[in-house]
């Protein structure tokens, strides 16, 4: 589970800028949004495929997350801790994306600077997940402390 989740986060960090650059090149014409690539003309199929790539990244992270989080906590307190960690994490880091992203855009004048926050969080999760969180799929969950 952990390698799939880390791969989804790492792919997001590495490809968000190119994906959004390509999306701008295939979106309806707006000269302010060209980024990385020249305008290719409106192409809804390309846009759908680029969004699909991001959905795949999200699925790689969120599909195994319930099992991953459940295995991190001792059985008697599992539901409480899993719920707390998941909802605080989603609320704080996910819920603040629009505010933080728009603030970064406004302060830099770069329409794509709003990607920095989700890329920073995903990158931090890759580093923390790879370096500090152990895989628990072979661990006897009854003995987790």
mmCIF file of N, CA and C in Angstrom:
data_model
loop_
_atom_site.group_PDB
_atom_site.id
_atom_site.type_symbol
_atom_site.label_atom_id
_atom_site.label_comp_id
_atom_site.label_asym_id
_atom_site.label_seq_id
_atom_site.Cartn_x
_atom_site.Cartn_y
_atom_site.Cartn_z
ATOM 1 N N UNK A 1 0.820 -1.203 0.000
ATOM 2 C CA UNK A 1 0.000 0.000 0.000
ATOM 3 C C UNK A 1 0.857 1.257 0.000
ATOM 4 N N UNK A 2 1.838 1.279 0.873
ATOM 5 C CA UNK A 2 2.652 2.474 1.003
ATOM 6 C C UNK A 2 3.355 2.858 -0.303
ATOM 7 N N UNK A 3 3.956 1.911 -1.029
ATOM 8 C CA UNK A 3 4.615 2.303 -2.287
ATOM 9 C C UNK A 3 3.654 2.911 -3.308
ATOM 10 N N UNK A 4 2.424 2.408 -3.352
ATOM 11 C CA UNK A 4 1.444 2.959 -4.295
ATOM 12 C C UNK A 4 1.099 4.390 -3.902
ATOM 13 N N UNK A 5 0.863 4.603 -2.609
ATOM 14 C CA UNK A 5 0.530 5.946 -2.139
ATOM 15 C C UNK A 5 1.681 6.912 -2.395
ATOM 16 N N UNK A 6 2.893 6.511 -2.063
ATOM 17 C CA UNK A 6 4.048 7.386 -2.262
ATOM 18 C C UNK A 6 4.267 7.663 -3.745
ATOM 19 N N UNK A 7 4.017 6.680 -4.592
ATOM 20 C CA UNK A 7 4.162 6.881 -6.033
ATOM 21 C C UNK A 7 3.156 7.902 -6.553
ATOM 22 N N UNK A 8 1.915 7.820 -6.085
ATOM 23 C CA UNK A 8 0.903 8.794 -6.493
ATOM 24 C C UNK A 8 1.272 10.206 -6.088
ATOM 25 N N UNK A 9 1.795 10.357 -4.871
ATOM 26 C CA UNK A 9 2.209 11.687 -4.407
ATOM 27 C C UNK A 9 3.422 12.190 -5.188
ATOM 28 N N UNK A 10 4.393 11.307 -5.416
ATOM 29 C CA UNK A 10 5.594 11.702 -6.150
ATOM 30 C C UNK A 10 5.252 12.083 -7.595
ATOM 31 N N UNK A 11 4.369 11.332 -8.224
ATOM 32 C CA UNK A 11 3.945 11.677 -9.581
ATOM 33 C C UNK A 11 3.275 13.048 -9.620
ATOM 34 N N UNK A 12 2.477 13.335 -8.613
ATOM 35 C CA UNK A 12 1.834 14.646 -8.552
ATOM 36 C C UNK A 12 2.881 15.755 -8.458
ATOM 37 N N UNK A 13 3.854 15.579 -7.586
ATOM 38 C CA UNK A 13 4.895 16.605 -7.428
ATOM 39 C C UNK A 13 5.649 16.806 -8.742
ATOM 40 N N UNK A 14 5.975 15.730 -9.401
ATOM 41 C CA UNK A 14 6.791 15.811 -10.614
ATOM 42 C C UNK A 14 6.027 16.272 -11.857
ATOM 43 N N UNK A 15 4.716 16.052 -11.885
ATOM 44 C CA UNK A 15 3.993 16.313 -13.134
ATOM 45 C C UNK A 15 2.894 17.379 -13.061
ATOM 46 N N UNK A 16 2.608 17.942 -11.900
ATOM 47 C CA UNK A 16 1.550 18.959 -11.851
ATOM 48 C C UNK A 16 1.846 20.147 -12.772
ATOM 49 N N UNK A 17 3.042 20.673 -12.721
ATOM 50 C CA UNK A 17 3.355 21.819 -13.576
ATOM 51 C C UNK A 17 3.200 21.479 -15.056
ATOM 52 N N UNK A 18 3.804 20.384 -15.532
ATOM 53 C CA UNK A 18 3.594 20.060 -16.948
ATOM 54 C C UNK A 18 2.133 19.782 -17.304
ATOM 55 N N UNK A 19 1.410 19.105 -16.414
ATOM 56 C CA UNK A 19 -0.006 18.822 -16.697
ATOM 57 C C UNK A 19 -0.793 20.122 -16.823
ATOM 58 N N UNK A 20 -0.607 21.037 -15.873
ATOM 59 C CA UNK A 20 -1.357 22.287 -15.939
ATOM 60 C C UNK A 20 -0.893 23.159 -17.095
ATOM 61 N N UNK A 21 0.391 23.062 -17.455
ATOM 62 C CA UNK A 21 0.874 23.766 -18.637
ATOM 63 C C UNK A 21 0.207 23.252 -19.898
ATOM 64 N N UNK A 22 0.075 21.926 -19.999
ATOM 65 C CA UNK A 22 -0.610 21.338 -21.158
ATOM 66 C C UNK A 22 -2.092 21.687 -21.149
ATOM 67 N N UNK A 23 -2.699 21.685 -19.959
ATOM 68 C CA UNK A 23 -4.118 22.041 -19.885
ATOM 69 C C UNK A 23 -4.334 23.468 -20.385
ATOM 70 N N UNK A 24 -3.425 24.370 -20.038
ATOM 71 C CA UNK A 24 -3.549 25.750 -20.513
ATOM 72 C C UNK A 24 -3.418 25.813 -22.031
ATOM 73 N N UNK A 25 -2.568 24.980 -22.592
ATOM 74 C CA UNK A 25 -2.374 25.022 -24.045
ATOM 75 C C UNK A 25 -3.568 24.445 -24.803
ATOM 76 N N UNK A 26 -4.401 23.637 -24.144
ATOM 77 C CA UNK A 26 -5.574 23.042 -24.794
ATOM 78 C C UNK A 26 -6.896 23.692 -24.357
ATOM 79 N N UNK A 27 -6.839 24.643 -23.453
ATOM 80 C CA UNK A 27 -8.052 25.290 -22.940
ATOM 81 C C UNK A 27 -8.543 26.345 -23.928
ATOM 82 N N UNK A 28 -9.789 26.806 -23.755
ATOM 83 C CA UNK A 28 -10.247 27.916 -24.591
ATOM 84 C C UNK A 28 -9.276 29.095 -24.461
ATOM 85 N N UNK A 29 -9.074 29.820 -25.529
ATOM 86 C CA UNK A 29 -8.035 30.853 -25.611
ATOM 87 C C UNK A 29 -8.163 31.916 -24.518
ATOM 88 N N UNK A 30 -7.083 32.113 -23.788
ATOM 89 C CA UNK A 30 -6.932 33.191 -22.815
ATOM 90 C C UNK A 30 -5.427 33.442 -22.710
ATOM 91 N N UNK A 31 -4.930 34.519 -23.299
ATOM 92 C CA UNK A 31 -3.483 34.724 -23.363
ATOM 93 C C UNK A 31 -2.799 34.788 -21.995
ATOM 94 N N UNK A 32 -3.529 35.077 -20.939
ATOM 95 C CA UNK A 32 -2.919 35.149 -19.608
ATOM 96 C C UNK A 32 -2.556 33.775 -19.066
ATOM 97 N N UNK A 33 -3.139 32.718 -19.595
ATOM 98 C CA UNK A 33 -2.947 31.420 -18.986
ATOM 99 C C UNK A 33 -1.917 30.548 -19.698
ATOM 100 N N UNK A 34 -1.314 31.016 -20.776
ATOM 101 C CA UNK A 34 -0.306 30.186 -21.448
ATOM 102 C C UNK A 34 0.871 29.990 -20.522
ATOM 103 N N UNK A 35 1.329 28.754 -20.450
ATOM 104 C CA UNK A 35 2.337 28.419 -19.467
ATOM 105 C C UNK A 35 3.071 27.176 -19.940
ATOM 106 N N UNK A 36 4.354 27.260 -20.087
ATOM 107 C CA UNK A 36 5.221 26.157 -20.511
ATOM 108 C C UNK A 36 5.082 25.781 -21.974
ATOM 109 N N UNK A 37 3.870 25.764 -22.497
ATOM 110 C CA UNK A 37 3.644 25.317 -23.870
ATOM 111 C C UNK A 37 2.867 26.384 -24.632
ATOM 112 N N UNK A 38 3.072 26.438 -25.937
ATOM 113 C CA UNK A 38 2.315 27.390 -26.744
ATOM 114 C C UNK A 38 0.880 26.891 -26.907
ATOM 115 N N UNK A 39 0.014 27.805 -27.272
ATOM 116 C CA UNK A 39 -1.398 27.472 -27.421
ATOM 117 C C UNK A 39 -1.590 26.501 -28.574
ATOM 118 N N UNK A 40 -2.260 25.391 -28.306
ATOM 119 C CA UNK A 40 -2.494 24.349 -29.306
ATOM 120 C C UNK A 40 -3.911 24.377 -29.870
ATOM 121 N N UNK A 41 -4.765 25.133 -29.249
ATOM 122 C CA UNK A 41 -6.165 25.147 -29.664
ATOM 123 C C UNK A 41 -7.007 24.319 -28.694
ATOM 124 N N UNK A 42 -8.256 24.672 -28.607
ATOM 125 C CA UNK A 42 -9.160 23.994 -27.677
ATOM 126 C C UNK A 42 -9.279 22.521 -28.040
ATOM 127 N N UNK A 43 -9.041 21.660 -27.048
ATOM 128 C CA UNK A 43 -9.108 20.218 -27.271
ATOM 129 C C UNK A 43 -9.688 19.549 -26.023
ATOM 130 N N UNK A 44 -10.998 19.335 -25.997
ATOM 131 C CA UNK A 44 -11.620 18.759 -24.799
ATOM 132 C C UNK A 44 -11.154 17.339 -24.496
ATOM 133 N N UNK A 45 -10.785 16.578 -25.521
ATOM 134 C CA UNK A 45 -10.304 15.209 -25.283
ATOM 135 C C UNK A 45 -8.980 15.252 -24.523
ATOM 136 N N UNK A 46 -8.069 16.103 -24.960
ATOM 137 C CA UNK A 46 -6.775 16.234 -24.262
ATOM 138 C C UNK A 46 -6.986 16.711 -22.830
ATOM 139 N N UNK A 47 -7.896 17.659 -22.652
ATOM 140 C CA UNK A 47 -8.185 18.152 -21.301
ATOM 141 C C UNK A 47 -8.716 17.028 -20.420
ATOM 142 N N UNK A 48 -9.612 16.214 -20.950
ATOM 143 C CA UNK A 48 -10.158 15.095 -20.172
ATOM 144 C C UNK A 48 -9.067 14.096 -19.801
ATOM 145 N N UNK A 49 -8.159 13.818 -20.713
ATOM 146 C CA UNK A 49 -7.067 12.882 -20.419
ATOM 147 C C UNK A 49 -6.120 13.440 -19.360
ATOM 148 N N UNK A 50 -5.893 14.748 -19.384
ATOM 149 C CA UNK A 50 -5.028 15.361 -18.376
ATOM 150 C C UNK A 50 -5.687 15.353 -16.996
ATOM 151 N N UNK A 51 -6.996 15.578 -16.969
ATOM 152 C CA UNK A 51 -7.724 15.476 -15.700
ATOM 153 C C UNK A 51 -7.730 14.021 -15.225
ATOM 154 N N UNK A 52 -7.894 13.083 -16.139
ATOM 155 C CA UNK A 52 -7.873 11.662 -15.790
ATOM 156 C C UNK A 52 -6.536 11.282 -15.141
ATOM 157 N N UNK A 53 -5.446 11.809 -15.639
ATOM 158 C CA UNK A 53 -4.138 11.526 -15.030
ATOM 159 C C UNK A 53 -4.129 11.953 -13.565
ATOM 160 N N UNK A 54 -4.707 13.118 -13.273
ATOM 161 C CA UNK A 54 -4.751 13.596 -11.893
ATOM 162 C C UNK A 54 -5.691 12.753 -11.035
ATOM 163 N N UNK A 55 -6.766 12.264 -11.624
ATOM 164 C CA UNK A 55 -7.683 11.382 -10.896
ATOM 165 C C UNK A 55 -6.969 10.074 -10.548
ATOM 166 N N UNK A 56 -6.147 9.581 -11.449
ATOM 167 C CA UNK A 56 -5.380 8.361 -11.174
ATOM 168 C C UNK A 56 -4.437 8.598 -9.995
ATOM 169 N N UNK A 57 -3.764 9.748 -9.958
ATOM 170 C CA UNK A 57 -2.886 10.064 -8.817
ATOM 171 C C UNK A 57 -3.688 10.064 -7.513
ATOM 172 N N UNK A 58 -4.847 10.714 -7.544
ATOM 173 C CA UNK A 58 -5.682 10.771 -6.337
ATOM 174 C C UNK A 58 -6.124 9.375 -5.919
ATOM 175 N N UNK A 59 -6.485 8.537 -6.870
ATOM 176 C CA UNK A 59 -6.897 7.163 -6.550
ATOM 177 C C UNK A 59 -5.738 6.369 -5.956
ATOM 178 N N UNK A 60 -4.529 6.597 -6.456
ATOM 179 C CA UNK A 60 -3.354 5.898 -5.925
ATOM 180 C C UNK A 60 -3.136 6.244 -4.455
ATOM 181 N N UNK A 61 -3.490 7.458 -4.068
ATOM 182 C CA UNK A 61 -3.312 7.885 -2.677
ATOM 183 C C UNK A 61 -4.516 7.499 -1.822
ATOM 184 N N UNK A 62 -5.724 7.786 -2.282
ATOM 185 C CA UNK A 62 -6.896 7.625 -1.434
ATOM 186 C C UNK A 62 -7.470 6.220 -1.402
ATOM 187 N N UNK A 63 -7.226 5.399 -2.406
ATOM 188 C CA UNK A 63 -7.754 4.034 -2.367
ATOM 189 C C UNK A 63 -7.172 3.231 -1.205
ATOM 190 N N UNK A 64 -5.858 3.241 -0.993
ATOM 191 C CA UNK A 64 -5.305 2.435 0.103
ATOM 192 C C UNK A 64 -5.209 3.159 1.443
ATOM 193 N N UNK A 65 -5.646 4.416 1.518
ATOM 194 C CA UNK A 65 -5.365 5.196 2.729
ATOM 195 C C UNK A 65 -6.113 4.679 3.963
ATOM 196 N N UNK A 66 -7.325 4.179 3.805
ATOM 197 C CA UNK A 66 -8.067 3.696 4.975
ATOM 198 C C UNK A 66 -7.349 2.514 5.618
ATOM 199 N N UNK A 67 -6.932 1.553 4.805
ATOM 200 C CA UNK A 67 -6.211 0.398 5.348
ATOM 201 C C UNK A 67 -4.871 0.821 5.924
ATOM 202 N N UNK A 68 -4.190 1.725 5.243
ATOM 203 C CA UNK A 68 -2.890 2.198 5.712
ATOM 204 C C UNK A 68 -3.006 2.877 7.078
ATOM 205 N N UNK A 69 -3.980 3.770 7.207
ATOM 206 C CA UNK A 69 -4.164 4.461 8.485
ATOM 207 C C UNK A 69 -4.625 3.510 9.582
ATOM 208 N N UNK A 70 -5.498 2.575 9.247
ATOM 209 C CA UNK A 70 -5.983 1.625 10.259
ATOM 210 C C UNK A 70 -4.837 0.807 10.831
ATOM 211 N N UNK A 71 -3.882 0.453 9.999
ATOM 212 C CA UNK A 71 -2.760 -0.367 10.457
ATOM 213 C C UNK A 71 -1.750 0.417 11.285
ATOM 214 N N UNK A 72 -1.878 1.717 11.338
ATOM 215 C CA UNK A 72 -0.917 2.525 12.091
ATOM 216 C C UNK A 72 -1.264 2.657 13.564
ATOM 217 N N UNK A 73 -2.490 2.293 13.936
ATOM 218 C CA UNK A 73 -2.938 2.547 15.297
ATOM 219 C C UNK A 73 -3.325 1.251 15.996
ATOM 220 N N UNK A 74 -3.191 1.233 17.340
ATOM 221 C CA UNK A 74 -3.590 0.041 18.095
ATOM 222 C C UNK A 74 -5.089 -0.216 17.975
ATOM 223 N N UNK A 75 -5.449 -1.473 18.036
ATOM 224 C CA UNK A 75 -6.835 -1.884 17.826
ATOM 225 C C UNK A 75 -7.841 -1.166 18.726
ATOM 226 N N UNK A 76 -7.595 -1.005 20.056
ATOM 227 C CA UNK A 76 -8.622 -0.377 20.898
ATOM 228 C C UNK A 76 -8.945 1.080 20.537
ATOM 229 N N UNK A 77 -7.985 1.792 19.980
ATOM 230 C CA UNK A 77 -8.218 3.204 19.685
ATOM 231 C C UNK A 77 -8.224 3.486 18.189
ATOM 232 N N UNK A 78 -8.282 2.451 17.389
ATOM 233 C CA UNK A 78 -8.104 2.595 15.940
ATOM 234 C C UNK A 78 -9.108 3.545 15.307
ATOM 235 N N UNK A 79 -10.365 3.370 15.573
ATOM 236 C CA UNK A 79 -11.386 4.190 14.910
ATOM 237 C C UNK A 79 -11.239 5.654 15.297
ATOM 238 N N UNK A 80 -11.000 5.918 16.565
ATOM 239 C CA UNK A 80 -10.853 7.297 17.024
ATOM 240 C C UNK A 80 -9.661 7.971 16.366
ATOM 241 N N UNK A 81 -8.509 7.324 16.399
ATOM 242 C CA UNK A 81 -7.296 7.926 15.844
ATOM 243 C C UNK A 81 -7.365 8.025 14.332
ATOM 244 N N UNK A 82 -7.864 6.987 13.676
ATOM 245 C CA UNK A 82 -7.967 7.024 12.224
ATOM 246 C C UNK A 82 -8.850 8.188 11.795
ATOM 247 N N UNK A 83 -9.984 8.314 12.420
ATOM 248 C CA UNK A 83 -10.900 9.391 12.082
ATOM 249 C C UNK A 83 -10.280 10.758 12.354
ATOM 250 N N UNK A 84 -9.641 10.889 13.497
ATOM 251 C CA UNK A 84 -9.032 12.171 13.856
ATOM 252 C C UNK A 84 -7.945 12.558 12.866
ATOM 253 N N UNK A 85 -7.034 11.646 12.609
ATOM 254 C CA UNK A 85 -5.926 11.936 11.689
ATOM 255 C C UNK A 85 -6.439 12.245 10.291
ATOM 256 N N UNK A 86 -7.348 11.428 9.794
ATOM 257 C CA UNK A 86 -7.849 11.622 8.439
ATOM 258 C C UNK A 86 -8.577 12.954 8.299
ATOM 259 N N UNK A 87 -9.467 13.259 9.231
ATOM 260 C CA UNK A 87 -10.273 14.467 9.091
ATOM 261 C C UNK A 87 -9.493 15.741 9.382
ATOM 262 N N UNK A 88 -8.606 15.713 10.340
ATOM 263 C CA UNK A 88 -7.771 16.899 10.583
ATOM 264 C C UNK A 88 -6.837 17.122 9.389
ATOM 265 N N UNK A 89 -6.237 16.042 8.905
ATOM 266 C CA UNK A 89 -5.362 16.171 7.741
ATOM 267 C C UNK A 89 -6.098 16.678 6.519
ATOM 268 N N UNK A 90 -7.242 16.102 6.241
ATOM 269 C CA UNK A 90 -8.022 16.538 5.075
ATOM 270 C C UNK A 90 -8.528 17.960 5.249
ATOM 271 N N UNK A 91 -9.000 18.273 6.443
ATOM 272 C CA UNK A 91 -9.538 19.607 6.690
ATOM 273 C C UNK A 91 -8.487 20.697 6.656
ATOM 274 N N UNK A 92 -7.376 20.455 7.313
ATOM 275 C CA UNK A 92 -6.339 21.491 7.387
ATOM 276 C C UNK A 92 -5.578 21.599 6.069
ATOM 277 N N UNK A 93 -5.027 20.478 5.606
ATOM 278 C CA UNK A 93 -4.186 20.559 4.416
ATOM 279 C C UNK A 93 -5.000 20.632 3.129
ATOM 280 N N UNK A 94 -6.103 19.921 3.070
ATOM 281 C CA UNK A 94 -6.940 19.983 1.877
ATOM 282 C C UNK A 94 -7.860 21.188 1.868
ATOM 283 N N UNK A 95 -8.434 21.485 3.017
ATOM 284 C CA UNK A 95 -9.386 22.587 3.103
ATOM 285 C C UNK A 95 -8.772 23.959 2.910
ATOM 286 N N UNK A 96 -7.502 24.083 3.225
ATOM 287 C CA UNK A 96 -6.835 25.374 3.070
ATOM 288 C C UNK A 96 -6.233 25.588 1.683
ATOM 289 N N UNK A 97 -6.320 24.587 0.799
ATOM 290 C CA UNK A 97 -5.738 24.722 -0.544
ATOM 291 C C UNK A 97 -6.266 25.962 -1.275
ATOM 292 N N UNK A 98 -7.573 26.209 -1.324
ATOM 293 C CA UNK A 98 -8.031 27.395 -2.061
ATOM 294 C C UNK A 98 -7.509 28.703 -1.467
ATOM 295 N N UNK A 99 -7.547 28.825 -0.157
ATOM 296 C CA UNK A 99 -7.101 30.070 0.483
ATOM 297 C C UNK A 99 -5.606 30.277 0.277
ATOM 298 N N UNK A 100 -4.826 29.258 0.556
ATOM 299 C CA UNK A 100 -3.377 29.371 0.423
ATOM 300 C C UNK A 100 -2.992 29.538 -1.042
ATOM 301 N N UNK A 101 -3.597 28.746 -1.924
ATOM 302 C CA UNK A 101 -3.293 28.853 -3.350
ATOM 303 C C UNK A 101 -3.602 30.231 -3.906
ATOM 304 N N UNK A 102 -4.769 30.760 -3.589
ATOM 305 C CA UNK A 102 -5.130 32.088 -4.085
ATOM 306 C C UNK A 102 -4.246 33.181 -3.483
ATOM 307 N N UNK A 103 -3.846 33.017 -2.235
ATOM 308 C CA UNK A 103 -2.939 33.984 -1.609
ATOM 309 C C UNK A 103 -1.583 33.975 -2.310
ATOM 310 N N UNK A 104 -1.080 32.793 -2.619
ATOM 311 C CA UNK A 104 0.203 32.694 -3.322
ATOM 312 C C UNK A 104 0.084 33.299 -4.725
ATOM 313 N N UNK A 105 -1.008 33.010 -5.419
ATOM 314 C CA UNK A 105 -1.221 33.586 -6.753
ATOM 315 C C UNK A 105 -1.253 35.105 -6.678
ATOM 316 N N UNK A 106 -2.000 35.629 -5.706
ATOM 317 C CA UNK A 106 -2.125 37.076 -5.575
ATOM 318 C C UNK A 106 -0.790 37.728 -5.234
ATOM 319 N N UNK A 107 -0.005 37.094 -4.382
ATOM 320 C CA UNK A 107 1.259 37.707 -3.971
ATOM 321 C C UNK A 107 2.352 37.582 -5.037
ATOM 322 N N UNK A 108 2.266 36.571 -5.912
ATOM 323 C CA UNK A 108 3.303 36.391 -6.936
ATOM 324 C C UNK A 108 2.880 36.892 -8.307
ATOM 325 N N UNK A 109 1.572 36.948 -8.553
ATOM 326 C CA UNK A 109 1.086 37.308 -9.879
ATOM 327 C C UNK A 109 1.195 36.162 -10.879
ATOM 328 N N UNK A 110 1.593 34.990 -10.414
ATOM 329 C CA UNK A 110 1.749 33.811 -11.260
ATOM 330 C C UNK A 110 0.519 32.931 -11.089
ATOM 331 N N UNK A 111 -0.230 32.715 -12.168
ATOM 332 C CA UNK A 111 -1.452 31.925 -12.093
ATOM 333 C C UNK A 111 -1.213 30.477 -11.673
ATOM 334 N N UNK A 112 -0.008 29.999 -11.848
ATOM 335 C CA UNK A 112 0.300 28.608 -11.538
ATOM 336 C C UNK A 112 1.025 28.439 -10.207
ATOM 337 N N UNK A 113 1.274 29.521 -9.513
ATOM 338 C CA UNK A 113 1.931 29.445 -8.212
ATOM 339 C C UNK A 113 1.034 28.774 -7.176
ATOM 340 N N UNK A 114 -0.269 28.743 -7.425
ATOM 341 C CA UNK A 114 -1.185 28.067 -6.518
ATOM 342 C C UNK A 114 -0.923 26.571 -6.431
ATOM 343 N N UNK A 115 -0.197 26.024 -7.387
ATOM 344 C CA UNK A 115 0.165 24.605 -7.358
ATOM 345 C C UNK A 115 1.254 24.322 -6.331
ATOM 346 N N UNK A 116 1.957 25.358 -5.903
ATOM 347 C CA UNK A 116 3.083 25.142 -4.985
ATOM 348 C C UNK A 116 2.640 24.484 -3.683
ATOM 349 N N UNK A 117 1.509 24.895 -3.133
ATOM 350 C CA UNK A 117 1.048 24.338 -1.853
ATOM 351 C C UNK A 117 0.743 22.845 -1.953
ATOM 352 N N UNK A 118 -0.110 22.391 -2.893
ATOM 353 C CA UNK A 118 -0.337 20.942 -2.972
ATOM 354 C C UNK A 118 0.941 20.175 -3.319
ATOM 355 N N UNK A 119 1.804 20.767 -4.131
ATOM 356 C CA UNK A 119 3.068 20.092 -4.466
ATOM 357 C C UNK A 119 3.968 20.007 -3.233
ATOM 358 N N UNK A 120 3.987 21.048 -2.423
ATOM 359 C CA UNK A 120 4.791 21.048 -1.194
ATOM 360 C C UNK A 120 4.283 19.991 -0.220
ATOM 361 N N UNK A 121 2.989 19.923 -0.024
ATOM 362 C CA UNK A 121 2.407 18.946 0.897
ATOM 363 C C UNK A 121 2.653 17.529 0.391
ATOM 364 N N UNK A 122 2.438 17.290 -0.896
ATOM 365 C CA UNK A 122 2.676 15.950 -1.449
ATOM 366 C C UNK A 122 4.156 15.578 -1.323
ATOM 367 N N UNK A 123 5.044 16.527 -1.589
ATOM 368 C CA UNK A 123 6.479 16.258 -1.455
ATOM 369 C C UNK A 123 6.873 15.952 -0.023
ATOM 370 N N UNK A 124 6.327 16.713 0.916
ATOM 371 C CA UNK A 124 6.605 16.448 2.332
ATOM 372 C C UNK A 124 6.085 15.076 2.741
ATOM 373 N N UNK A 125 4.920 14.700 2.234
ATOM 374 C CA UNK A 125 4.365 13.373 2.548
ATOM 375 C C UNK A 125 5.228 12.256 1.975
ATOM 376 N N UNK A 126 5.795 12.470 0.793
ATOM 377 C CA UNK A 126 6.684 11.458 0.217
ATOM 378 C C UNK A 126 7.917 11.291 1.097
ATOM 379 N N UNK A 127 8.511 12.396 1.511
ATOM 380 C CA UNK A 127 9.726 12.340 2.339
ATOM 381 C C UNK A 127 9.426 11.702 3.690
ATOM 382 N N UNK A 128 8.374 12.156 4.347
ATOM 383 C CA UNK A 128 8.013 11.614 5.661
ATOM 384 C C UNK A 128 7.587 10.153 5.532
ATOM 385 N N UNK A 129 6.768 9.853 4.527
ATOM 386 C CA UNK A 129 6.291 8.483 4.347
ATOM 387 C C UNK A 129 7.403 7.507 4.016
ATOM 388 N N UNK A 130 8.333 7.920 3.177
ATOM 389 C CA UNK A 130 9.431 7.028 2.788
ATOM 390 C C UNK A 130 10.466 6.888 3.895
ATOM 391 N N UNK A 131 10.668 7.964 4.647
ATOM 392 C CA UNK A 131 11.746 7.933 5.621
ATOM 393 C C UNK A 131 11.365 7.581 7.046
ATOM 394 N N UNK A 132 10.125 7.847 7.420
ATOM 395 C CA UNK A 132 9.793 7.732 8.839
ATOM 396 C C UNK A 132 8.613 6.823 9.168
ATOM 397 N N UNK A 133 7.808 6.448 8.195
ATOM 398 C CA UNK A 133 6.632 5.618 8.481
ATOM 399 C C UNK A 133 6.893 4.212 7.974
ATOM 400 N N UNK A 134 6.785 3.257 8.868
ATOM 401 C CA UNK A 134 7.080 1.875 8.499
ATOM 402 C C UNK A 134 5.873 1.219 7.841
ATOM 403 N N UNK A 135 6.168 0.269 6.983
ATOM 404 C CA UNK A 135 5.121 -0.533 6.337
ATOM 405 C C UNK A 135 4.594 -1.523 7.362
ATOM 406 N N UNK A 136 3.283 -1.685 7.433
ATOM 407 C CA UNK A 136 2.692 -2.528 8.472
ATOM 408 C C UNK A 136 1.918 -3.714 7.910
ATOM 409 N N UNK A 137 2.047 -3.982 6.622
ATOM 410 C CA UNK A 137 1.226 -5.053 6.055
ATOM 411 C C UNK A 137 1.624 -6.447 6.540
ATOM 412 N N UNK A 138 2.803 -6.621 7.147
ATOM 413 C CA UNK A 138 3.219 -7.919 7.680
ATOM 414 C C UNK A 138 3.277 -7.921 9.208
ATOM 415 N N UNK A 139 2.728 -6.905 9.833
ATOM 416 C CA UNK A 139 2.787 -6.751 11.281
ATOM 417 C C UNK A 139 1.509 -7.289 11.917
ATOM 418 N N UNK A 140 1.633 -7.967 13.047
ATOM 419 C CA UNK A 140 0.471 -8.416 13.812
ATOM 420 C C UNK A 140 -0.183 -7.190 14.431
ATOM 421 N N UNK A 141 -1.337 -6.809 13.930
ATOM 422 C CA UNK A 141 -1.978 -5.567 14.347
ATOM 423 C C UNK A 141 -2.432 -5.586 15.798
ATOM 424 N N UNK A 142 -2.638 -6.745 16.358
ATOM 425 C CA UNK A 142 -3.058 -6.831 17.759
ATOM 426 C C UNK A 142 -1.943 -6.378 18.705
ATOM 427 N N UNK A 143 -0.706 -6.390 18.236
ATOM 428 C CA UNK A 143 0.419 -6.020 19.098
ATOM 429 C C UNK A 143 0.988 -4.639 18.817
ATOM 430 N N UNK A 144 0.305 -3.830 18.029
ATOM 431 C CA UNK A 144 0.783 -2.466 17.779
ATOM 432 C C UNK A 144 0.594 -1.651 19.044
ATOM 433 N N UNK A 145 1.592 -0.915 19.399
ATOM 434 C CA UNK A 145 1.516 -0.026 20.569
ATOM 435 C C UNK A 145 1.841 1.384 20.154
#
